[in-house]
mmCIF file of C-alpha atoms in Angstrom:
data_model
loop_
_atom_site.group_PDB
_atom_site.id
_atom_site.type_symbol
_atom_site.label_atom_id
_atom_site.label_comp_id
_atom_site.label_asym_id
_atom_site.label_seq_id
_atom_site.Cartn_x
_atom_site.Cartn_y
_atom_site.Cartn_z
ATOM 1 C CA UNK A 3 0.000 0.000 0.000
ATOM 2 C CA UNK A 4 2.994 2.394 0.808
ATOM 3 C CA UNK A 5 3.019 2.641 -3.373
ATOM 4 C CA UNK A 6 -0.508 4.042 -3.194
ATOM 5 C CA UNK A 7 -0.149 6.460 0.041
ATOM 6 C CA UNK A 8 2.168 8.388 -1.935
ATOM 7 C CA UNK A 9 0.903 8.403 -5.078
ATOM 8 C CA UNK A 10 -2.127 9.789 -3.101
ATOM 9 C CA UNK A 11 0.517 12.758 -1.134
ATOM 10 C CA UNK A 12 1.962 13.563 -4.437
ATOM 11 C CA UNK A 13 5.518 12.414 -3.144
ATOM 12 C CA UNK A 14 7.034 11.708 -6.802
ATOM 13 C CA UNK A 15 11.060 11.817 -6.047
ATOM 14 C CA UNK A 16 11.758 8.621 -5.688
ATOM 15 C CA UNK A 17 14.349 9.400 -3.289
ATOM 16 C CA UNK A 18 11.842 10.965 -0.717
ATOM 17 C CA UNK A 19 9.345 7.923 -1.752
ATOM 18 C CA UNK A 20 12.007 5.338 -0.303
ATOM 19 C CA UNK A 21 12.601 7.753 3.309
ATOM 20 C CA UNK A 22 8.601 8.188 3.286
ATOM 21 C CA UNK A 23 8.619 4.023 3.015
ATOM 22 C CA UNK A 24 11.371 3.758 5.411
ATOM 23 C CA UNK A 25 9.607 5.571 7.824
ATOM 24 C CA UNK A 26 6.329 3.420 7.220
ATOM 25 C CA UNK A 27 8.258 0.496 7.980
ATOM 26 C CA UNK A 28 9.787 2.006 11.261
ATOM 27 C CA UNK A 29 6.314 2.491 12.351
ATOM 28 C CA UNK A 30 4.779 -0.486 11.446
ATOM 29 C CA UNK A 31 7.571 -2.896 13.432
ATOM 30 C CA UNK A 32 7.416 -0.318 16.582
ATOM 31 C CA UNK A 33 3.981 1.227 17.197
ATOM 32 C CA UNK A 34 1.789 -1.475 15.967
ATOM 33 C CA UNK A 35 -1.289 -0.267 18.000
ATOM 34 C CA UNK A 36 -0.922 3.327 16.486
ATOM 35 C CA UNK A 37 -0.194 2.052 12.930
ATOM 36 C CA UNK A 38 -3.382 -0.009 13.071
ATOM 37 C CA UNK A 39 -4.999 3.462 14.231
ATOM 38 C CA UNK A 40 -3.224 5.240 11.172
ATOM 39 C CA UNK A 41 -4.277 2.648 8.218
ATOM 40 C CA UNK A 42 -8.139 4.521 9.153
ATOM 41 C CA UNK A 43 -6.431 7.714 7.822
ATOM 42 C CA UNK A 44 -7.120 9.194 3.996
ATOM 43 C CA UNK A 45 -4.092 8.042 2.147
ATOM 44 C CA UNK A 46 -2.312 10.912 1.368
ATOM 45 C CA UNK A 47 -1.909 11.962 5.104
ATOM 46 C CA UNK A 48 -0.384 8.369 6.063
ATOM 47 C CA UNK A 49 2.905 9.526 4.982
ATOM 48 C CA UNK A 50 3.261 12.313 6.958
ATOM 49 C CA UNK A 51 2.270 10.634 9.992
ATOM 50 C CA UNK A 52 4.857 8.119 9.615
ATOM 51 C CA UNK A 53 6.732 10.654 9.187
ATOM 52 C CA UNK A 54 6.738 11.780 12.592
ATOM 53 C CA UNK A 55 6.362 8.458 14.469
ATOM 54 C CA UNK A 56 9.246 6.835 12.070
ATOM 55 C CA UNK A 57 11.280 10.052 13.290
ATOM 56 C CA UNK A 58 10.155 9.733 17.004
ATOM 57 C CA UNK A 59 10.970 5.703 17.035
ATOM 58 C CA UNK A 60 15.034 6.156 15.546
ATOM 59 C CA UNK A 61 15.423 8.727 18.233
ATOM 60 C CA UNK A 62 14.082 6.674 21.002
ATOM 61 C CA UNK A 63 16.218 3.510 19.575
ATOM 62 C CA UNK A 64 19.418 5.620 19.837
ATOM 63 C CA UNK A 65 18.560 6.449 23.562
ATOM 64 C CA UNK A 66 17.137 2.602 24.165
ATOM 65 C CA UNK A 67 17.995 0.078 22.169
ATOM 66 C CA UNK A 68 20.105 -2.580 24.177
ATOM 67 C CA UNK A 69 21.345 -4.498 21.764
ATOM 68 C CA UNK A 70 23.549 -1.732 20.109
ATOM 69 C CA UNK A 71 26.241 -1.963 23.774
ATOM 70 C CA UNK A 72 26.700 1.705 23.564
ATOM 71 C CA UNK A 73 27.659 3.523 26.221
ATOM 72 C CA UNK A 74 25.897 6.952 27.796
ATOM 73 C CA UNK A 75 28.537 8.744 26.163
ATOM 74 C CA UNK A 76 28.148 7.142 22.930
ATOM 75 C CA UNK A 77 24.232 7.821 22.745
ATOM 76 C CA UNK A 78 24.373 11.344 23.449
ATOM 77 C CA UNK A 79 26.720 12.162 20.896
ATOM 78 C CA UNK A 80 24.723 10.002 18.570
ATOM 79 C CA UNK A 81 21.772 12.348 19.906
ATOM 80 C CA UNK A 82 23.909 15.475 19.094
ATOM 81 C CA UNK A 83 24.447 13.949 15.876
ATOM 82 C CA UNK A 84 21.304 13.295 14.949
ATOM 83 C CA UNK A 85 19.907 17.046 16.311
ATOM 84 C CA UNK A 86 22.358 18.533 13.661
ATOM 85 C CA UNK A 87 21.313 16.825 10.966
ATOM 86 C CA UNK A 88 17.312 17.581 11.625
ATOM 87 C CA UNK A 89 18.351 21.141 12.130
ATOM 88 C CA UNK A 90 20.110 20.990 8.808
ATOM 89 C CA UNK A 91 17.179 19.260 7.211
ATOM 90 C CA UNK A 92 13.961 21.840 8.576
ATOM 91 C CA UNK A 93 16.459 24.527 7.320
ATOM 92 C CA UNK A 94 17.124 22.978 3.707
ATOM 93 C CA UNK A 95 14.361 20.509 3.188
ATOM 94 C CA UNK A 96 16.662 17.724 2.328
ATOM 95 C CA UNK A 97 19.390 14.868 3.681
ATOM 96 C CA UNK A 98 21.360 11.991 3.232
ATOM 97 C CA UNK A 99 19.566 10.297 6.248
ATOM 98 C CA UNK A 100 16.162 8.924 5.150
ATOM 99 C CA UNK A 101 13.870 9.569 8.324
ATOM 100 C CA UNK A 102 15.028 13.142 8.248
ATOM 101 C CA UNK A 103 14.472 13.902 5.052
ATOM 102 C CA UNK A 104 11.003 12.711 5.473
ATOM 103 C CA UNK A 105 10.294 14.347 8.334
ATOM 104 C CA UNK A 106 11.840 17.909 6.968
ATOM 105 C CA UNK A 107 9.510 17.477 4.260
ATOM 106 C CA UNK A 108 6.388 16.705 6.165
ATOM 107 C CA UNK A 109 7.588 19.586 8.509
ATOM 108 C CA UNK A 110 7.778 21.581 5.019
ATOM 109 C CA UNK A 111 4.428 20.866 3.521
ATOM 110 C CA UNK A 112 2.300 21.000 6.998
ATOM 111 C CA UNK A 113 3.896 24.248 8.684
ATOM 112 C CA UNK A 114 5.029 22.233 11.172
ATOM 113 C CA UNK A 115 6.712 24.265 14.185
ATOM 114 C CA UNK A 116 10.342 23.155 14.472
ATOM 115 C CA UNK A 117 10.498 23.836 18.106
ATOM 116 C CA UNK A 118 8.699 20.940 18.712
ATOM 117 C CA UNK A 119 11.458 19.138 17.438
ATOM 118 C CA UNK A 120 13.227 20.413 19.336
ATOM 119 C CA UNK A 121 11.431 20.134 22.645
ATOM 120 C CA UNK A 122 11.449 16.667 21.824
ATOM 121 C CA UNK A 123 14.928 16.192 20.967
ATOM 122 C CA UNK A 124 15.337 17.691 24.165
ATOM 123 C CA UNK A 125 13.442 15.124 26.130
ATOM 124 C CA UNK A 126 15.232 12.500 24.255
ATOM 125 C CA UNK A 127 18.654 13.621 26.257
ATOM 126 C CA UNK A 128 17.196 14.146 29.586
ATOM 127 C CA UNK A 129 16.409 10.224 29.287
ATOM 128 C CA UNK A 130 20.534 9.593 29.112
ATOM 129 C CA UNK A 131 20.808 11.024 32.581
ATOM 130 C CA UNK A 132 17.403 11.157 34.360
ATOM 131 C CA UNK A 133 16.228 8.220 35.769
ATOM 132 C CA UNK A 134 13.388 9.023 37.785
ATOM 133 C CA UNK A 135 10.601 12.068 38.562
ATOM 134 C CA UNK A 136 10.040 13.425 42.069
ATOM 135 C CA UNK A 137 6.523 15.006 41.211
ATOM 136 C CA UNK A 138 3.663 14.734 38.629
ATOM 137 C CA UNK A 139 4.499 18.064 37.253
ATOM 138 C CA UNK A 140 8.228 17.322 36.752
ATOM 139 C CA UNK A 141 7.245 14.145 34.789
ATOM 140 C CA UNK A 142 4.640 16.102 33.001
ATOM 141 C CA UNK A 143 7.604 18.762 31.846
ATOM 142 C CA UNK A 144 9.643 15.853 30.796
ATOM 143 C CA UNK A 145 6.425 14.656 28.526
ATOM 144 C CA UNK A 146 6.020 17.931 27.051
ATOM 145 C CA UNK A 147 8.721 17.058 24.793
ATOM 146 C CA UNK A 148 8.410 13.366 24.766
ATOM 147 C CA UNK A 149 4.636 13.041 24.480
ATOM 148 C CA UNK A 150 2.742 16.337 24.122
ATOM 149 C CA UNK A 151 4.492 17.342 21.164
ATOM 150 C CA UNK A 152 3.789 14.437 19.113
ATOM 151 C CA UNK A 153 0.153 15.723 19.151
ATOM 152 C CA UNK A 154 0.971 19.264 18.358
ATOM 153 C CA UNK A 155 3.066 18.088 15.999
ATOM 154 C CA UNK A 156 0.162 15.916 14.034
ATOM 155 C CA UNK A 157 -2.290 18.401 14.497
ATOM 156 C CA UNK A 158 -1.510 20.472 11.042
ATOM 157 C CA UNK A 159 -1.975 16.932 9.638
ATOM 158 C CA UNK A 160 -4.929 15.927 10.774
ATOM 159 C CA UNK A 161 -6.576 18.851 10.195
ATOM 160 C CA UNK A 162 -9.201 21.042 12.792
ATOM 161 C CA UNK A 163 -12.275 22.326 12.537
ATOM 162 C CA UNK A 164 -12.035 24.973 14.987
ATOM 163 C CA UNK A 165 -8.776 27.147 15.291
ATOM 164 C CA UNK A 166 -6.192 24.975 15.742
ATOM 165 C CA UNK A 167 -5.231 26.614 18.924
ATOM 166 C CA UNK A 168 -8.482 25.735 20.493
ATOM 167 C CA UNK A 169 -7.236 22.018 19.827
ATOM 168 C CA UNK A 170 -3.816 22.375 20.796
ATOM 169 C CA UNK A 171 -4.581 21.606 25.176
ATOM 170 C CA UNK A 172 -6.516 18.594 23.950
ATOM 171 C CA UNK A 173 -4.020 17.522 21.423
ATOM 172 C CA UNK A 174 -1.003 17.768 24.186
ATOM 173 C CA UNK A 175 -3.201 15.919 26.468
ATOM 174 C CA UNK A 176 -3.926 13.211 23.729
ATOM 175 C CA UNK A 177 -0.024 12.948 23.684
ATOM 176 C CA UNK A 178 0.587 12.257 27.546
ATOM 177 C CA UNK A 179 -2.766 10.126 28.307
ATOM 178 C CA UNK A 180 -0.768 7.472 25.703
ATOM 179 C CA UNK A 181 2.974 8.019 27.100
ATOM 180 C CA UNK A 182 1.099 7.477 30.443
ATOM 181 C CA UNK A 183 -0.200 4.215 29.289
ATOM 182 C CA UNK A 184 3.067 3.210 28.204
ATOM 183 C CA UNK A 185 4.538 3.870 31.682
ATOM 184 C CA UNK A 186 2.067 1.842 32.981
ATOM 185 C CA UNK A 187 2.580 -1.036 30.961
ATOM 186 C CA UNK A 188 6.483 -1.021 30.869
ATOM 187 C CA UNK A 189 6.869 -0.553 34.577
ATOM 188 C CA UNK A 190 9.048 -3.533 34.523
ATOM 189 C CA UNK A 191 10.810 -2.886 31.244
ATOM 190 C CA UNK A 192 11.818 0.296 32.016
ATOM 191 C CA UNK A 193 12.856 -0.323 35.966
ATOM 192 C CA UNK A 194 15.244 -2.895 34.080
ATOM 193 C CA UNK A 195 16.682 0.043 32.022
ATOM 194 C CA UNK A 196 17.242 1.766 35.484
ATOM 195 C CA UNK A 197 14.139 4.423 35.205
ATOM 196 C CA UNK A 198 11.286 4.571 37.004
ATOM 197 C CA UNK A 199 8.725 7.183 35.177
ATOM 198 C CA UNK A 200 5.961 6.748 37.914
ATOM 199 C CA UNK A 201 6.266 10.168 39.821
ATOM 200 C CA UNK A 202 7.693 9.159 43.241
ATOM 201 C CA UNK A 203 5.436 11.889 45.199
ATOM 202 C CA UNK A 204 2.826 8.978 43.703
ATOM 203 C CA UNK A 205 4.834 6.071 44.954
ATOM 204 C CA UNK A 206 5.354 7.001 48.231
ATOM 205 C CA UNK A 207 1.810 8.541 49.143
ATOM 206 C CA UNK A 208 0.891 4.786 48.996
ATOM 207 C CA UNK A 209 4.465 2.843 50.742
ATOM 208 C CA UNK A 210 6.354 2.664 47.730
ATOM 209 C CA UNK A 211 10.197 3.412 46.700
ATOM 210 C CA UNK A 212 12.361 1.841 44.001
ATOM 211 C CA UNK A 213 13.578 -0.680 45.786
ATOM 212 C CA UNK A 214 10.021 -2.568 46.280
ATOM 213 C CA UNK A 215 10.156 -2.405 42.740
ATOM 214 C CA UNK A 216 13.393 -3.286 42.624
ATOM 215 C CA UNK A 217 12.211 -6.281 44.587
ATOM 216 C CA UNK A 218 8.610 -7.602 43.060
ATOM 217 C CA UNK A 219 10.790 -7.606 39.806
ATOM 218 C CA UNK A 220 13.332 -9.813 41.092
ATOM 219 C CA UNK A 221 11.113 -11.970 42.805
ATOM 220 C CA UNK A 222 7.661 -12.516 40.984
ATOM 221 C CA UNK A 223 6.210 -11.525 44.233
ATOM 222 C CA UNK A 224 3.409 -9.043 44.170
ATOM 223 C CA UNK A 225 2.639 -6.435 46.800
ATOM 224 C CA UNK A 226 -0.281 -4.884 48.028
ATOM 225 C CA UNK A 227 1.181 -1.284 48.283
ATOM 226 C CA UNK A 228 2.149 -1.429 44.514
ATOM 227 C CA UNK A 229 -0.754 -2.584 43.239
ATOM 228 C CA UNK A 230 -2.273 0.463 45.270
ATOM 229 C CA UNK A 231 -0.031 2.843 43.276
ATOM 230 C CA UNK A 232 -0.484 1.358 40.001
ATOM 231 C CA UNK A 233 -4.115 1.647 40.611
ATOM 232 C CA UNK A 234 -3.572 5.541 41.175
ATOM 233 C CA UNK A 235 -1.613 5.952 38.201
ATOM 234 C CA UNK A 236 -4.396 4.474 36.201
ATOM 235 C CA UNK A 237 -6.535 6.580 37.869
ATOM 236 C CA UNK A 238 -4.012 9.519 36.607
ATOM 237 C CA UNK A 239 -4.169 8.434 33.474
ATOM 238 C CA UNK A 240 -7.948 8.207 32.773
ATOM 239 C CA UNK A 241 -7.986 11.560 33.904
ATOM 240 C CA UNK A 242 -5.491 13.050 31.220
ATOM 241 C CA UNK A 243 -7.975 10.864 28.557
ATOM 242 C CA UNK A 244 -10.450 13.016 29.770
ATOM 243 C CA UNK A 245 -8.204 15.922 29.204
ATOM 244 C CA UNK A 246 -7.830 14.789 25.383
ATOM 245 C CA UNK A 247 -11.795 13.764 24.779
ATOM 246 C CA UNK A 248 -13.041 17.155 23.622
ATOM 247 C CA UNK A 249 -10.560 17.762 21.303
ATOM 248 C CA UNK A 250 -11.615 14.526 18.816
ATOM 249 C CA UNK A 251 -14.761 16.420 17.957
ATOM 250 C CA UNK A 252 -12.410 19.419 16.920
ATOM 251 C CA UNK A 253 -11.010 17.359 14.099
ATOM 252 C CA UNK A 254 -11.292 16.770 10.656
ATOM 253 C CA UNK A 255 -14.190 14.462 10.010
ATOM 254 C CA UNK A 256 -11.957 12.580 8.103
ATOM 255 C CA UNK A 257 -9.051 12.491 10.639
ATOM 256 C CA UNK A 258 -11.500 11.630 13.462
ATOM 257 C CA UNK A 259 -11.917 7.487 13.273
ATOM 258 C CA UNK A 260 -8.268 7.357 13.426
ATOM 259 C CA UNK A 261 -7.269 9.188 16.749
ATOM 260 C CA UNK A 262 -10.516 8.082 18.223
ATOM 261 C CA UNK A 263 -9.416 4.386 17.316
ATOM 262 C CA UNK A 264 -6.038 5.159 19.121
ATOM 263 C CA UNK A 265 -7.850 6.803 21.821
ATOM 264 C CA UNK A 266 -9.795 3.505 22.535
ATOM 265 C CA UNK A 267 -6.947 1.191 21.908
ATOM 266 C CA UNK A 268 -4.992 2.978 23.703
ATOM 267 C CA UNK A 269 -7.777 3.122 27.149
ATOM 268 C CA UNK A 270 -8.237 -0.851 26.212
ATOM 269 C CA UNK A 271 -4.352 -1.184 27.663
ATOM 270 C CA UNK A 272 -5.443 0.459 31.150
ATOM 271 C CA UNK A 273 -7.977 -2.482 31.264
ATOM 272 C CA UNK A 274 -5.964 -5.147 30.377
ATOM 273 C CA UNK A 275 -3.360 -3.828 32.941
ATOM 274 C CA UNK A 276 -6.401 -3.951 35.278
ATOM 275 C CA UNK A 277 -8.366 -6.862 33.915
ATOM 276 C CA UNK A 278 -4.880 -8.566 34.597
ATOM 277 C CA UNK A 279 -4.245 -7.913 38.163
ATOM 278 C CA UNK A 280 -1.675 -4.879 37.693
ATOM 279 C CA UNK A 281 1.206 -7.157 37.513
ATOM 280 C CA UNK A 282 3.007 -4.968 34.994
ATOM 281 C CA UNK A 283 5.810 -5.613 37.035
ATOM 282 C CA UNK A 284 6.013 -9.150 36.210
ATOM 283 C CA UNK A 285 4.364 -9.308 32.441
ATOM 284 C CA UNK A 286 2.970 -6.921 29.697
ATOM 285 C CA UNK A 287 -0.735 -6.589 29.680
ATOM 286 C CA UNK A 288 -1.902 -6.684 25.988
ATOM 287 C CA UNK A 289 -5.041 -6.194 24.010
ATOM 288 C CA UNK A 290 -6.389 -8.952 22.383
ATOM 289 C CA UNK A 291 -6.713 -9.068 18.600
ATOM 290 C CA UNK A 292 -10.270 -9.889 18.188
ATOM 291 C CA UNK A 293 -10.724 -6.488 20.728
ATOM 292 C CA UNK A 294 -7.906 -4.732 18.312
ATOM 293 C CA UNK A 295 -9.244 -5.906 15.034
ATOM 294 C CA UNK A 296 -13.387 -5.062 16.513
ATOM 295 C CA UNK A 297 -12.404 -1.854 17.038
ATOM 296 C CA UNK A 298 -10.400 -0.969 13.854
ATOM 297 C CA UNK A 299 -14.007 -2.202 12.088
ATOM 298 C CA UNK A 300 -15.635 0.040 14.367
ATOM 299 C CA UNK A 301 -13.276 2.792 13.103
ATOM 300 C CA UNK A 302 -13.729 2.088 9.479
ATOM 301 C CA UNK A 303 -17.555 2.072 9.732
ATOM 302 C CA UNK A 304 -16.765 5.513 10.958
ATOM 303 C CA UNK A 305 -14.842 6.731 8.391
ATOM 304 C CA UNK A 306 -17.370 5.441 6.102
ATOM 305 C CA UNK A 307 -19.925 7.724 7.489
ATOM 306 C CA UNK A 308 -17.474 10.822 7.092
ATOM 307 C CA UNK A 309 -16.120 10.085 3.570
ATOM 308 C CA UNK A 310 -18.585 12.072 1.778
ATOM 309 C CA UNK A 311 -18.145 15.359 3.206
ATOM 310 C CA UNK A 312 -14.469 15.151 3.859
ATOM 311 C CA UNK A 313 -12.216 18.100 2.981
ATOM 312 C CA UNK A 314 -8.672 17.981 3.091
ATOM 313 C CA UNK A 315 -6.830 20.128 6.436
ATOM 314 C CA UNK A 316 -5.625 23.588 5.581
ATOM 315 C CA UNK A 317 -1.868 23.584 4.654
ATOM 316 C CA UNK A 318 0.449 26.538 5.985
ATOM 317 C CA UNK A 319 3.114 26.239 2.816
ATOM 318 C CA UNK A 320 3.374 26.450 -0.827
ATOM 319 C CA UNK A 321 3.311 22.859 -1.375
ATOM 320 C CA UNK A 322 0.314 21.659 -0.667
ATOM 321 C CA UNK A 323 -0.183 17.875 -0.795
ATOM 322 C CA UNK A 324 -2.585 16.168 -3.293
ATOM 323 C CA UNK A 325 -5.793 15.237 -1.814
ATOM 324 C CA UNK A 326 -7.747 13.933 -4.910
ATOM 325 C CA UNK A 327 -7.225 10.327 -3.742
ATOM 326 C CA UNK A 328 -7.884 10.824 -0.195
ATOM 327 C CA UNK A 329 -9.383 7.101 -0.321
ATOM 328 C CA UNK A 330 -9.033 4.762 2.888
ATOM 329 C CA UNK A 331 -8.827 0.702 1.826
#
């Protein structure tokens, strides 16, 4: 389909075809509950989105990825490397490195503000040296860049039908309600990268420190008082859903199954983290795929409804993508 999608975007180098199908594939291996989410889009905005995500994913391997045996040292200038040659790329529109040249390009075309970037590029080297949050609100500035911004960032994609700034709270919160779903369900993962991104101030209200952690991982064993603080970071979370909900009415009609599939794919993890006892610590709660594949019908049926009136998203450059095809399979 990639073949189509930018037929559809009017991507004709094929140079910038290949980075735009790079990034697809970067998505598709990584994010697989947001690429499901993304197939709902019109095909001629799928690019751009992988895009982003494809970007988002090679940053967060260089600061992740075990299996590479670099060092701290070695990641941030990696990091430092890879900053440059975005900056280079929003400034010229090109590079030798696929994933940026896609991105500068969808950053081109959709008037994308390059201080997200980067804010987020910025969050990406806080992760080499911080490993855990004291408060909510000093996790919530660290999400800024690694979460909020990934809204703001699709929001010239997707399209409004307001002002965009009215949509731009509700798009941030969209961002953090699923980065706090994937601190919920990595607990484990990530405490075995030494980070803990459940606010301690959280932790401790209900008995719990690192070490417990530390602990229930090494031993299988669960424990009351964690389970009691993973319940209240649920809670958290449901309330920064909440936070996003008004702003899916705000979209593009046509833009609207997609995020609202992600937004209940997405919830469906907080209930298989509590439909499973909370024992995040010990095992990843997942969504099953008759729930994941009954809700990407749901989201076609959707778009169905919306196909008739759809109108492409206003685009803040000279090169405005082609929208005649703007077809979902």
């Amino acid at each position: 389909m990639t073949a189509r999608e930018l037929d559809a975007a009017g991507v004709t180098d094929p140079g910038l075809r290949e980075a735009y199908a790079h990034c697809r594939r970067l998505n598709a291996r990584h994010g697989k509950t947001y690429f499901l989410a993304t197939r709902l889009l019109p095909a001629a905005r799928r690019p751009a989105v992988h895009a982003l995500y494809g970007f988002a994913r090679w940053a967060d391997d260089i600061v992740d990825d075990p299996a590479t045996g670099h060092t701290p040292a070695d990641r941030a200038r990696a990091l430092d490397a890879l900053h440059r040659c975005l900056d280079d790329g929003l400034r010229g529109g090109g590079s030798r490195e696929p994933v940026v040249r896609a991105v500068a390009h969808t950053a081109a075309v959709y008037g994308i503000d390059h201080r997200h970037f980067a804010d987020f590029m910025a969050s990406m080297r806080s992760d080499l040296t911080v490993t855990d949050y004291p408060t909510y609100a000093d996790l919530r500035r660290y999400m800024h860049g690694s979460a909020a911004v990934m809204g703001l960032q699709m929001l010239p994609v997707l399209g409004t039908v307001v002002p965009q700034e009215e949509a731009v709270p509700h798009a941030a919160a969209l961002g953090i309600a699923f980065q706090l779903t994937n601190f919920l369900r990595d607990v484990g993962e990530d405490l075995d990268r030494g980070r803990v991104y459940l606010p301690a101030d959280l932790l401790a209200a209900h008995g719990v420190d690192r070490a417990l952690l530390r602990w229930s991982r090494d031993t299988g064993l669960p424990d009351p008082r964690i389970t009691a603080a993973l319940q209240a970071a649920a809670a958290l979370t449901r309330g920064v859903y909440r936070e996003a909900q008004p702003g899916l009415a705000m979209l593009d009609p046509v833009s609207r199954p997609c995020i609202r599939t992600a937004f209940v794919l997405y919830g469906a993890i907080l209930d298989a983290v509590r439909d499973d006892g909370y024992a995040v610590l010990h095992r990843r709660a997942v969504v099953s795929r008759r729930r994941r594949a009954a809700t990407a019908l749901g989201g076609l049926a959707r778009l169905a409804a919306t196909r008739v009136t759809a109108r492409p998203p206003a685009v803040r450059s000279g090169r405005v993508p082609h929208y005649a095809q703007e077809e979902t399979p």
